[in-house]
């Protein structure tokens, strides 16, 4: 048998900077949203507060994933990153419900908005969320936990840009309904990004095959190795949002090929499928070998 491990880059600094910037912006946005009586700013402040909590949860999962395996947790605590992604998605769904509820109420009772204040604060949000998203850009494709952080920040930057546009339109039109309308757009943007995150995190939490791995191609690769007569009990699952594990039984009628074969097989799985923890068992199944003419 062979085992392979890899660990992602350290994003502690990115999390710390992102949390500090967003917490500061939440306080500024909430204050000016209250002063300007802007639901768009207040709802975005609430969403940004959920992002701070989300970043804290993601950071916690990222930290736990680096704890070494123990007698009680032989795979380590990498699954914490999957749990963090799931919690983040659920928190965002609650935020969406709150925004929609307030927007409907504001449609019924519209109030004037201080457009200049709204535009200024939202413009600051574009910059802060954009910088925070950039901090997680390099890890957003290979790690669902980091991808969640990146998508939230990138979406927030776009949402803040939408608030700027809505406030500018209000200056020229005087339409009070633009404020709750942009809040509904905010809710829709959050919902779209959250649904994908929730779907993937729940899939991984139930030991689903990661989306980046095509199981048939993995089976074909193992079947194509020299002297392999059959492959069975093939299992692929996510140990964390950045580590993939595999177990497989290979029937080899000519007997065990030696450790070099196992090392090459594991290297191929790592290079071709990003599977970094492979456990392979060699068997000489008499029935299969007889059918293959190796009795």
Coordinates of C-alpha atoms in Angstrom, one line a residue, residues 22-288:
X22 CA -14.6 43.7 6.3
X23 CA -15.4 44.2 10.0
X24 CA -14.3 47.9 9.8
X25 CA -16.5 48.3 6.6
X26 CA -19.5 46.7 8.3
X27 CA -19.4 49.3 11.1
X28 CA -19.0 52.2 8.6
X29 CA -21.7 50.9 6.3
X30 CA -24.2 50.2 9.0
X31 CA -23.7 53.7 10.5
X32 CA -24.1 55.5 7.2
X33 CA -26.9 53.2 6.1
X34 CA -28.8 54.2 9.3
X35 CA -28.0 57.9 8.8
X36 CA -29.1 57.8 5.2
X37 CA -32.1 55.4 5.9
X38 CA -30.9 53.2 3.1
X39 CA -32.1 49.6 3.1
X40 CA -29.6 48.8 0.4
X41 CA -26.7 49.8 2.6
X42 CA -28.2 48.3 5.8
X43 CA -28.9 45.0 4.0
X44 CA -25.4 45.0 2.5
X45 CA -23.9 45.7 5.9
X46 CA -25.8 42.7 7.3
X47 CA -24.5 40.6 4.5
X48 CA -21.0 41.8 5.1
X49 CA -21.3 40.9 8.7
X50 CA -22.3 37.4 7.7
X51 CA -19.2 37.4 5.5
X52 CA -17.0 38.3 8.5
X53 CA -18.6 35.3 10.4
X54 CA -18.1 33.2 7.2
X55 CA -14.4 34.2 7.0
X56 CA -14.0 33.3 10.7
X57 CA -15.6 29.9 10.1
X58 CA -13.5 29.3 7.0
X59 CA -10.4 30.3 8.8
X60 CA -11.3 27.9 11.7
X61 CA -11.8 25.0 9.2
X62 CA -8.5 25.9 7.5
X63 CA -6.7 25.8 10.8
X64 CA -8.2 22.5 11.9
X65 CA -7.4 20.9 8.6
X66 CA -3.7 21.4 9.3
X67 CA -3.8 19.5 12.6
X68 CA -1.8 16.3 12.2
X69 CA -3.6 12.9 12.4
X70 CA -4.0 11.3 15.8
X71 CA -5.2 8.1 17.4
X72 CA -8.7 9.5 17.6
X73 CA -8.7 11.1 14.1
X74 CA -6.5 9.0 11.9
X75 CA -7.2 11.2 8.8
X76 CA -6.8 14.4 10.7
X77 CA -9.4 17.1 10.9
X78 CA -9.5 18.0 7.2
X79 CA -13.3 17.4 7.0
X80 CA -13.6 20.6 9.0
X81 CA -13.1 22.6 5.8
X82 CA -16.1 20.9 4.3
X83 CA -18.2 21.6 7.4
X84 CA -17.1 25.3 7.2
X85 CA -18.2 25.6 3.6
X86 CA -21.6 24.1 4.5
X87 CA -22.1 26.4 7.5
X88 CA -21.2 29.4 5.4
X89 CA -23.8 28.5 2.8
X90 CA -26.5 28.1 5.5
X91 CA -25.6 31.5 7.1
X92 CA -25.9 33.2 3.7
X93 CA -29.3 31.6 3.1
X94 CA -30.5 33.2 6.4
X95 CA -29.1 36.5 5.2
X96 CA -31.0 36.2 1.9
X97 CA -34.3 35.6 3.7
X98 CA -33.7 38.7 5.9
X99 CA -32.9 40.9 3.0
X100 CA -36.0 39.8 1.0
X101 CA -38.3 40.3 4.0
X102 CA -37.0 43.9 4.6
X103 CA -37.2 44.7 0.9
X104 CA -40.8 43.7 0.6
X105 CA -41.6 45.9 3.6
X106 CA -39.8 48.8 2.1
X107 CA -41.7 48.5 -1.2
X108 CA -44.9 49.0 0.9
X109 CA -43.4 51.9 2.8
X110 CA -40.8 53.7 0.7
X111 CA -38.6 56.4 2.2
X112 CA -36.2 58.9 0.5
X113 CA -32.5 58.0 0.4
X114 CA -29.4 60.2 0.8
X115 CA -27.9 59.2 -2.5
X116 CA -24.5 60.9 -2.1
X117 CA -23.8 59.0 1.2
X118 CA -25.0 55.8 -0.2
X119 CA -22.7 56.1 -3.3
X120 CA -19.6 57.0 -1.2
X121 CA -20.0 54.1 1.3
X122 CA -20.8 51.6 -1.4
X123 CA -17.8 52.7 -3.5
X124 CA -15.6 52.0 -0.4
X125 CA -17.2 48.6 -0.3
X126 CA -16.3 47.9 -3.9
X127 CA -12.6 48.6 -3.1
X128 CA -12.6 46.6 0.2
X129 CA -14.4 43.6 -1.1
X130 CA -12.3 43.6 -4.3
X131 CA -9.1 43.6 -2.3
X132 CA -10.3 40.8 -0.1
X133 CA -11.4 38.7 -3.1
X134 CA -8.0 39.2 -4.6
X135 CA -6.4 37.7 -1.5
X136 CA -8.2 34.4 -2.0
X137 CA -8.1 34.4 -5.8
X138 CA -5.2 31.9 -6.2
X139 CA -6.9 29.2 -4.0
X140 CA -10.5 29.6 -5.2
X141 CA -10.4 26.8 -7.8
X142 CA -8.6 24.0 -5.9
X143 CA -10.2 24.4 -2.4
X144 CA -14.0 24.6 -1.9
X145 CA -13.5 26.4 1.5
X146 CA -11.3 29.1 -0.1
X147 CA -13.5 29.2 -3.1
X148 CA -16.4 30.1 -0.8
X149 CA -14.5 33.0 0.7
X150 CA -13.5 34.2 -2.8
X151 CA -17.0 34.0 -4.3
X152 CA -18.5 35.8 -1.3
X153 CA -16.0 38.7 -1.6
X154 CA -16.2 38.9 -5.4
X155 CA -20.0 38.9 -5.3
X156 CA -20.0 41.6 -2.6
X157 CA -17.8 43.8 -4.8
X158 CA -20.3 43.5 -7.6
X159 CA -23.2 44.1 -5.2
X160 CA -21.6 47.3 -3.9
X161 CA -21.1 48.4 -7.4
X162 CA -24.8 47.8 -8.0
X163 CA -25.7 50.0 -5.0
X164 CA -23.5 52.8 -6.5
X165 CA -25.4 52.5 -9.7
X166 CA -28.8 52.4 -8.0
X167 CA -28.0 55.5 -6.0
X168 CA -26.8 57.4 -9.1
X169 CA -30.1 56.5 -10.8
X170 CA -32.0 57.8 -7.8
X171 CA -30.3 61.2 -8.2
X172 CA -31.7 61.5 -11.7
X173 CA -35.1 59.8 -11.3
X174 CA -36.1 60.2 -7.6
X175 CA -37.5 56.7 -7.7
X176 CA -37.6 55.4 -4.1
X177 CA -38.3 51.9 -5.2
X178 CA -34.8 51.6 -6.5
X179 CA -33.5 51.0 -3.0
X180 CA -35.5 47.9 -2.2
X181 CA -35.2 46.8 -5.8
X182 CA -31.4 46.7 -5.6
X183 CA -31.8 44.9 -2.2
X184 CA -33.6 42.1 -4.1
X185 CA -30.9 42.0 -6.7
X186 CA -28.4 41.6 -3.8
X187 CA -30.4 38.7 -2.4
X188 CA -30.5 37.0 -5.9
X189 CA -26.8 37.4 -6.3
X190 CA -26.1 35.9 -2.9
X191 CA -28.6 33.1 -3.5
X192 CA -27.0 32.0 -6.8
X193 CA -23.5 31.9 -5.4
X194 CA -24.7 30.2 -2.2
X195 CA -26.7 27.4 -3.9
X196 CA -23.6 26.2 -5.8
X197 CA -21.5 26.3 -2.6
X198 CA -24.2 24.4 -0.6
X199 CA -24.7 21.8 -3.2
X200 CA -21.0 21.0 -3.5
X201 CA -20.3 21.1 0.2
X202 CA -23.2 18.7 1.0
X203 CA -22.1 16.4 -1.8
X204 CA -18.6 16.2 -0.3
X205 CA -19.9 15.8 3.3
X206 CA -21.7 12.7 2.2
X207 CA -18.5 11.2 0.7
X208 CA -19.4 12.0 -2.8
X209 CA -16.8 11.8 -5.6
X210 CA -15.3 15.3 -6.0
X211 CA -16.5 17.2 -9.1
X212 CA -12.9 17.4 -10.3
X213 CA -12.6 13.6 -10.5
X214 CA -14.1 11.4 -13.3
X215 CA -14.4 8.0 -11.7
X216 CA -14.5 6.1 -15.0
X217 CA -11.2 7.7 -16.1
X218 CA -9.6 6.7 -12.7
X219 CA -10.8 3.2 -13.3
X220 CA -9.4 3.2 -16.8
X221 CA -6.1 4.5 -15.6
X222 CA -5.7 1.7 -13.0
X223 CA -6.9 -0.9 -15.4
X224 CA -4.4 0.2 -17.9
X225 CA -1.4 -0.3 -15.5
X226 CA 0.9 -3.1 -16.5
X227 CA -0.2 -6.6 -15.5
X228 CA -3.5 -5.4 -13.9
X229 CA -6.2 -7.8 -14.8
X230 CA -9.1 -6.2 -12.9
X231 CA -10.1 -3.3 -10.6
X232 CA -12.7 -3.5 -8.0
X233 CA -13.8 -1.9 -4.7
X234 CA -12.8 1.5 -6.1
X235 CA -13.7 4.4 -3.8
X236 CA -12.8 8.1 -4.2
X237 CA -13.8 10.8 -1.7
X238 CA -12.8 14.1 -0.2
X239 CA -10.8 14.1 3.0
X240 CA -11.0 17.9 3.0
X241 CA -11.8 20.7 0.5
X242 CA -8.2 20.3 -0.9
X243 CA -7.3 16.6 -0.4
X244 CA -8.8 13.6 -2.2
X245 CA -8.4 10.0 -1.1
X246 CA -8.7 6.7 -3.0
X247 CA -8.8 3.1 -2.1
X248 CA -8.8 0.3 -4.7
X249 CA -8.2 -3.4 -5.1
X250 CA -6.1 -4.4 -8.1
X251 CA -6.2 -8.1 -9.3
X252 CA -2.7 -9.0 -10.6
X253 CA -2.5 -12.7 -11.6
X254 CA 1.3 -12.5 -11.9
X255 CA 1.6 -11.7 -8.2
X256 CA 2.6 -8.6 -6.3
X257 CA 4.7 -6.3 -8.5
X258 CA 6.7 -4.7 -5.8
X259 CA 6.8 -1.2 -4.1
X260 CA 8.0 0.6 -7.2
X261 CA 4.7 -0.2 -9.0
X262 CA 2.7 1.2 -6.1
X263 CA 4.8 4.4 -6.0
X264 CA 4.4 4.9 -9.7
X265 CA 0.6 4.2 -9.5
X266 CA 0.2 6.7 -6.7
X267 CA 2.3 9.3 -8.6
X268 CA 0.1 8.9 -11.6
X269 CA -3.1 9.3 -9.6
X270 CA -1.7 12.5 -8.0
X271 CA -0.5 14.0 -11.3
X272 CA -3.5 13.0 -13.4
X273 CA -6.4 13.3 -10.9
X274 CA -5.0 15.4 -8.0
X275 CA -5.6 12.3 -5.7
X276 CA -3.0 12.8 -3.0
X277 CA -3.9 9.9 -0.6
X278 CA -4.0 6.6 -2.4
X279 CA -4.3 3.2 -0.8
X280 CA -4.0 0.2 -3.2
X281 CA -4.4 -3.4 -2.3
X282 CA -3.0 -6.1 -4.6
X283 CA -4.9 -9.4 -5.0
X284 CA -4.6 -12.6 -7.0
X285 CA -8.2 -13.6 -7.4
X286 CA -8.3 -17.3 -8.5
X287 CA -11.6 -17.0 -10.4
X288 CA -10.7 -13.8 -12.3

